[in-house]
């Protein structure tokens, strides 16, 4: 991940991932200093992109504004890292089985139609109730939805009733040392009384949202704020510029601490009493052979 200008984004990401030796990746870029759609690109189709904050089909990837302030993330695709992606054809009337082979039921699945007509960005998290989905392009609470079904350790289905077209599938599976999926219950208590999200990684990026009420997807990371607490968030479901709000999180080795004061209006998205949340956290191993120590924050 890197925070830089639009002019430098591609070169810096290429340099930082050069040791991947051509391995496939997922790239997510967002402007911080002005309202602009999210840009999601894939190494198997780098000329096109789509946005998490709308339901449009993929289109030619827009150029970044040279002087704009951006943050960019690249996720390495591979079973070791828990990331799988592909474009999948689907025809209405017959369920389509998508086989990812990541061998775990602890997987988040994002699916959207990228061909003509586009469609909602369906999001299944393993800690949601069975049969319930969220949508990345909406702040609506989780709802019963049969568009994606039959989740197993290595596959799931796009339901027969889904419209025909080409779908982009992104699967993010739990992997010790790299990717953590979880849920937490808000405490409605500020500071030390806030919930702690225990993880088996040193977290670098957190995407979380409340699912039992209308709420935004908060995106926080350590590249934009290298010191705790983090409170500059981006909203995955909106094109808004970076927001400096009253939500406060500490990124520490082994998890994330939510310190948000529920008396503040922003707390509805992170620590309001009664809130139920799901999250995806991406980071690095915290120890082991050939793993550098992780400094405290």
Coordinates of C-alpha atoms in Angstrom, one line a residue:
X1 CA 0.0 0.0 0.0
X2 CA 1.2 3.5 -0.7
X3 CA -0.1 7.1 -0.3
X4 CA 1.2 9.3 -3.1
X5 CA 0.1 11.5 -6.0
X6 CA -1.7 10.3 -9.1
X7 CA 1.5 10.9 -11.1
X8 CA 3.5 8.5 -9.0
X9 CA 1.0 5.8 -8.1
X10 CA 1.6 3.3 -10.8
X11 CA 5.4 3.6 -10.7
X12 CA 5.5 3.2 -6.9
X13 CA 3.1 0.2 -6.8
X14 CA 5.1 -1.5 -9.6
X15 CA 8.3 -1.0 -7.7
X16 CA 6.9 -2.2 -4.4
X17 CA 5.5 -5.4 -6.1
X18 CA 8.4 -6.0 -8.4
X19 CA 9.6 -9.0 -6.4
X20 CA 6.2 -10.7 -7.1
X21 CA 7.8 -11.6 -10.5
X22 CA 4.6 -11.1 -12.5
X23 CA 2.2 -12.8 -10.1
X24 CA -1.4 -11.7 -10.6
X25 CA -2.9 -9.0 -8.4
X26 CA -5.9 -7.0 -7.5
X27 CA -5.5 -3.2 -7.3
X28 CA -7.7 -0.7 -5.4
X29 CA -7.1 3.0 -5.7
X30 CA -8.9 6.0 -4.2
X31 CA -8.4 9.7 -4.3
X32 CA -8.2 11.3 -0.9
X33 CA -8.4 15.0 -1.4
X34 CA -11.5 15.2 -3.6
X35 CA -14.6 13.2 -4.4
X36 CA -13.8 10.5 -7.0
X37 CA -15.0 7.0 -7.7
X38 CA -13.0 4.1 -6.4
X39 CA -10.9 2.3 -9.1
X40 CA -10.7 -1.5 -8.9
X41 CA -8.4 -3.1 -11.5
X42 CA -7.2 -6.7 -12.1
X43 CA -3.9 -7.7 -13.6
X44 CA -5.7 -10.0 -16.1
X45 CA -7.7 -7.0 -17.4
X46 CA -5.6 -3.8 -16.5
X47 CA -7.2 -1.6 -19.1
X48 CA -10.6 -1.7 -17.4
X49 CA -11.9 -1.0 -13.9
X50 CA -15.1 -0.6 -11.9
X51 CA -16.0 1.2 -8.8
X52 CA -17.2 -0.2 -5.4
X53 CA -19.4 2.8 -4.9
X54 CA -21.8 2.4 -7.9
X55 CA -23.4 -0.4 -9.9
X56 CA -21.9 0.4 -13.4
X57 CA -20.4 -2.1 -15.7
X58 CA -16.6 -2.1 -16.1
X59 CA -15.2 0.5 -18.4
X60 CA -11.8 1.8 -19.5
X61 CA -9.8 2.6 -16.4
X62 CA -9.8 6.3 -15.8
X63 CA -6.4 8.1 -15.5
X64 CA -5.5 9.4 -12.1
X65 CA -5.3 13.2 -11.6
X66 CA -1.6 13.9 -11.7
X67 CA -1.5 16.3 -8.7
X68 CA -4.2 14.5 -6.8
X69 CA -3.5 12.8 -3.4
X70 CA -4.3 9.0 -3.6
X71 CA -3.9 5.8 -1.7
X72 CA -3.4 2.5 -3.5
X73 CA -3.5 -1.1 -2.4
X74 CA -2.3 -4.2 -4.3
X75 CA -3.3 -7.7 -3.1
X76 CA -1.3 -10.6 -4.4
X77 CA -3.4 -13.4 -5.9
X78 CA -2.6 -16.9 -4.7
X79 CA -3.7 -19.6 -2.4
X80 CA -0.9 -18.8 0.1
X81 CA -2.3 -15.3 0.5
X82 CA -6.0 -16.3 0.4
X83 CA -6.8 -14.3 -2.7
X84 CA -8.6 -15.7 -5.8
X85 CA -10.2 -13.9 -8.7
X86 CA -11.6 -14.5 -12.2
X87 CA -14.2 -13.4 -14.6
X88 CA -17.0 -15.9 -14.9
X89 CA -19.7 -16.2 -17.5
X90 CA -23.3 -16.8 -16.3
X91 CA -26.6 -17.5 -18.1
X92 CA -29.9 -16.9 -16.5
X93 CA -31.9 -20.1 -15.8
X94 CA -28.9 -22.2 -14.7
X95 CA -26.9 -21.9 -11.5
X96 CA -23.2 -21.3 -12.1
X97 CA -20.7 -23.0 -9.8
X98 CA -17.6 -21.0 -9.2
X99 CA -14.6 -23.1 -7.9
X100 CA -11.9 -21.1 -6.2
X101 CA -10.1 -24.0 -4.4
X102 CA -9.0 -22.0 -1.3
X103 CA -10.1 -24.9 0.9
X104 CA -11.8 -23.0 3.7
X105 CA -15.3 -21.8 4.6
X106 CA -13.8 -18.7 6.2
X107 CA -13.9 -16.7 3.0
X108 CA -15.4 -13.4 2.0
X109 CA -16.8 -13.3 -1.5
X110 CA -17.4 -10.3 -3.7
X111 CA -19.3 -10.7 -7.0
X112 CA -20.5 -8.2 -9.5
X113 CA -21.7 -8.3 -13.1
X114 CA -19.1 -6.3 -15.1
X115 CA -20.6 -6.8 -18.6
X116 CA -23.3 -4.5 -20.1
X117 CA -25.8 -3.4 -17.6
X118 CA -23.5 -3.8 -14.6
X119 CA -25.0 -4.7 -11.2
X120 CA -24.8 -4.5 -7.4
X121 CA -21.5 -5.4 -5.8
X122 CA -22.6 -8.4 -3.7
X123 CA -20.6 -9.1 -0.6
X124 CA -20.8 -12.3 1.4
X125 CA -18.9 -12.4 4.7
X126 CA -18.7 -15.8 6.6
X127 CA -19.9 -14.2 9.8
X128 CA -23.2 -13.0 8.4
X129 CA -26.3 -15.2 9.0
X130 CA -26.7 -17.9 6.3
X131 CA -28.5 -16.6 3.3
X132 CA -27.7 -12.9 4.0
X133 CA -25.6 -10.6 1.9
X134 CA -24.4 -7.0 1.9
X135 CA -23.7 -4.8 -1.1
X136 CA -20.5 -2.7 -1.3
X137 CA -22.3 0.0 -3.3
X138 CA -24.9 0.5 -0.6
X139 CA -25.1 1.4 3.1
X140 CA -28.2 -0.8 3.6
X141 CA -28.1 -3.4 6.3
X142 CA -27.5 -7.1 5.5
X143 CA -30.6 -8.7 3.9
X144 CA -31.8 -12.2 2.9
X145 CA -30.6 -12.5 -0.7
X146 CA -30.4 -15.6 -2.9
X147 CA -28.1 -14.2 -5.6
X148 CA -25.1 -16.1 -4.2
X149 CA -25.6 -19.5 -2.6
X150 CA -24.2 -22.9 -1.7
X151 CA -21.0 -21.7 0.0
X152 CA -18.5 -24.5 0.6
X153 CA -14.8 -24.8 1.3
X154 CA -13.9 -24.6 -2.4
X155 CA -16.8 -23.2 -4.3
X156 CA -20.1 -21.3 -4.3
X157 CA -22.9 -20.7 -6.8
X158 CA -24.2 -17.7 -8.7
X159 CA -28.0 -18.4 -8.6
X160 CA -30.0 -19.3 -11.6
X161 CA -32.1 -16.2 -11.3
X162 CA -29.1 -13.8 -11.6
X163 CA -29.1 -11.9 -14.9
X164 CA -26.9 -13.3 -17.8
X165 CA -23.5 -11.7 -18.3
X166 CA -19.9 -11.8 -17.2
X167 CA -19.2 -11.6 -13.5
X168 CA -16.1 -10.6 -11.7
X169 CA -15.5 -12.8 -8.6
X170 CA -13.1 -11.9 -5.8
X171 CA -12.6 -14.4 -3.0
X172 CA -10.7 -13.4 0.1
X173 CA -10.0 -16.3 2.5
X174 CA -8.6 -16.3 6.0
X175 CA -4.8 -17.0 6.0
X176 CA -2.7 -16.9 9.2
X177 CA -0.2 -14.2 8.9
X178 CA -1.8 -12.5 5.9
X179 CA -5.6 -12.1 6.0
X180 CA -8.1 -12.2 8.9
X181 CA -11.9 -12.2 8.7
X182 CA -14.0 -11.5 11.8
X183 CA -16.9 -9.9 13.5
X184 CA -17.3 -7.7 16.6
X185 CA -20.0 -6.4 18.8
X186 CA -19.8 -2.7 19.6
X187 CA -19.6 -1.9 23.3
X188 CA -20.9 1.7 23.2
X189 CA -18.0 2.5 25.5
X190 CA -15.2 4.9 24.6
X191 CA -11.5 4.4 25.0
X192 CA -10.3 1.4 26.9
X193 CA -13.8 0.0 27.0
X194 CA -14.1 -0.2 23.3
X195 CA -14.0 -3.6 21.5
X196 CA -10.7 -5.3 20.6
X197 CA -10.6 -7.1 17.3
X198 CA -8.1 -10.0 17.9
X199 CA -6.1 -11.1 14.9
X200 CA -3.3 -13.4 14.0
X201 CA -1.6 -10.7 11.9
X202 CA 0.0 -7.3 12.4
X203 CA -2.8 -5.4 10.6
X204 CA -2.1 -2.9 7.9
X205 CA -5.5 -2.4 6.3
X206 CA -9.0 -2.7 7.8
X207 CA -12.3 -2.7 6.0
X208 CA -15.2 -2.9 8.5
X209 CA -18.9 -2.1 8.6
X210 CA -22.0 -2.4 10.8
X211 CA -24.4 -4.9 9.2
X212 CA -27.5 -4.7 11.5
X213 CA -28.2 -1.1 10.5
X214 CA -27.6 1.3 7.7
X215 CA -23.9 2.1 7.8
X216 CA -20.9 2.9 5.6
X217 CA -17.8 0.7 5.0
X218 CA -14.9 2.3 6.8
X219 CA -11.5 1.8 5.2
X220 CA -8.5 2.6 7.5
X221 CA -4.8 1.8 7.0
X222 CA -1.4 2.5 8.5
X223 CA 0.1 4.1 5.3
X224 CA -2.1 7.2 5.6
X225 CA -1.7 7.3 9.4
X226 CA 1.5 5.6 10.6
X227 CA 0.8 6.6 14.3
X228 CA -2.2 5.7 16.4
X229 CA -5.0 6.4 16.7
X230 CA -6.2 6.3 13.1
X231 CA -9.3 8.3 12.3
X232 CA -8.9 9.3 8.6
X233 CA -11.3 7.0 6.9
X234 CA -12.5 6.4 3.4
X235 CA -16.0 5.0 2.6
X236 CA -16.0 2.1 0.2
X237 CA -19.6 2.7 -0.7
X238 CA -19.1 6.4 -1.5
X239 CA -16.9 8.5 -3.8
X240 CA -16.3 11.0 -0.9
X241 CA -12.8 12.4 -0.2
X242 CA -11.0 11.2 2.9
X243 CA -13.0 12.0 6.1
X244 CA -11.3 13.1 9.3
X245 CA -14.0 12.0 11.8
X246 CA -14.3 11.1 15.5
X247 CA -13.9 7.3 15.0
X248 CA -10.7 6.2 16.5
X249 CA -8.8 2.9 16.0
X250 CA -5.4 1.7 17.2
X251 CA -3.6 -0.8 15.0
X252 CA -1.4 -3.0 17.1
X253 CA 0.4 -6.3 16.7
X254 CA -2.3 -8.9 17.1
X255 CA -5.3 -6.8 16.4
X256 CA -7.2 -3.5 16.2
X257 CA -8.6 -1.6 19.2
X258 CA -11.7 0.5 18.6
X259 CA -11.7 3.6 20.9
X260 CA -14.6 5.5 19.3
X261 CA -16.6 7.6 21.8
X262 CA -20.3 6.6 21.2
X263 CA -21.3 10.2 22.2
X264 CA -20.0 11.3 18.8
X265 CA -22.3 11.1 15.7
X266 CA -19.7 9.1 13.7
X267 CA -19.9 6.3 16.2
X268 CA -22.9 4.7 14.4
X269 CA -20.4 3.2 11.9
X270 CA -18.0 1.8 14.5
X271 CA -19.0 1.7 18.1
X272 CA -22.6 2.5 18.7
X273 CA -24.3 0.4 21.4
X274 CA -26.0 -2.6 19.8
X275 CA -23.9 -2.5 16.6
X276 CA -22.9 -5.8 15.0
X277 CA -19.9 -5.5 12.6
X278 CA -17.9 -7.6 10.1
X279 CA -14.4 -6.9 9.0
X280 CA -11.6 -7.9 6.6
X281 CA -8.1 -7.2 7.8
X282 CA -4.9 -7.6 5.8
X283 CA -1.4 -7.5 7.2
X284 CA 1.8 -9.3 7.8
X285 CA 3.1 -12.2 9.9
X286 CA 4.1 -11.2 13.4
X287 CA 7.0 -13.7 13.8
X288 CA 8.6 -16.9 12.6
X289 CA 11.5 -18.0 10.5
X290 CA 12.7 -15.3 8.0
X291 CA 10.0 -12.9 9.3
X292 CA 11.3 -9.5 10.5
X293 CA 10.1 -8.3 13.8
X294 CA 7.1 -6.0 13.7
X295 CA 7.6 -2.7 15.5
X296 CA 5.0 -1.4 17.9
X297 CA 2.8 1.5 16.9

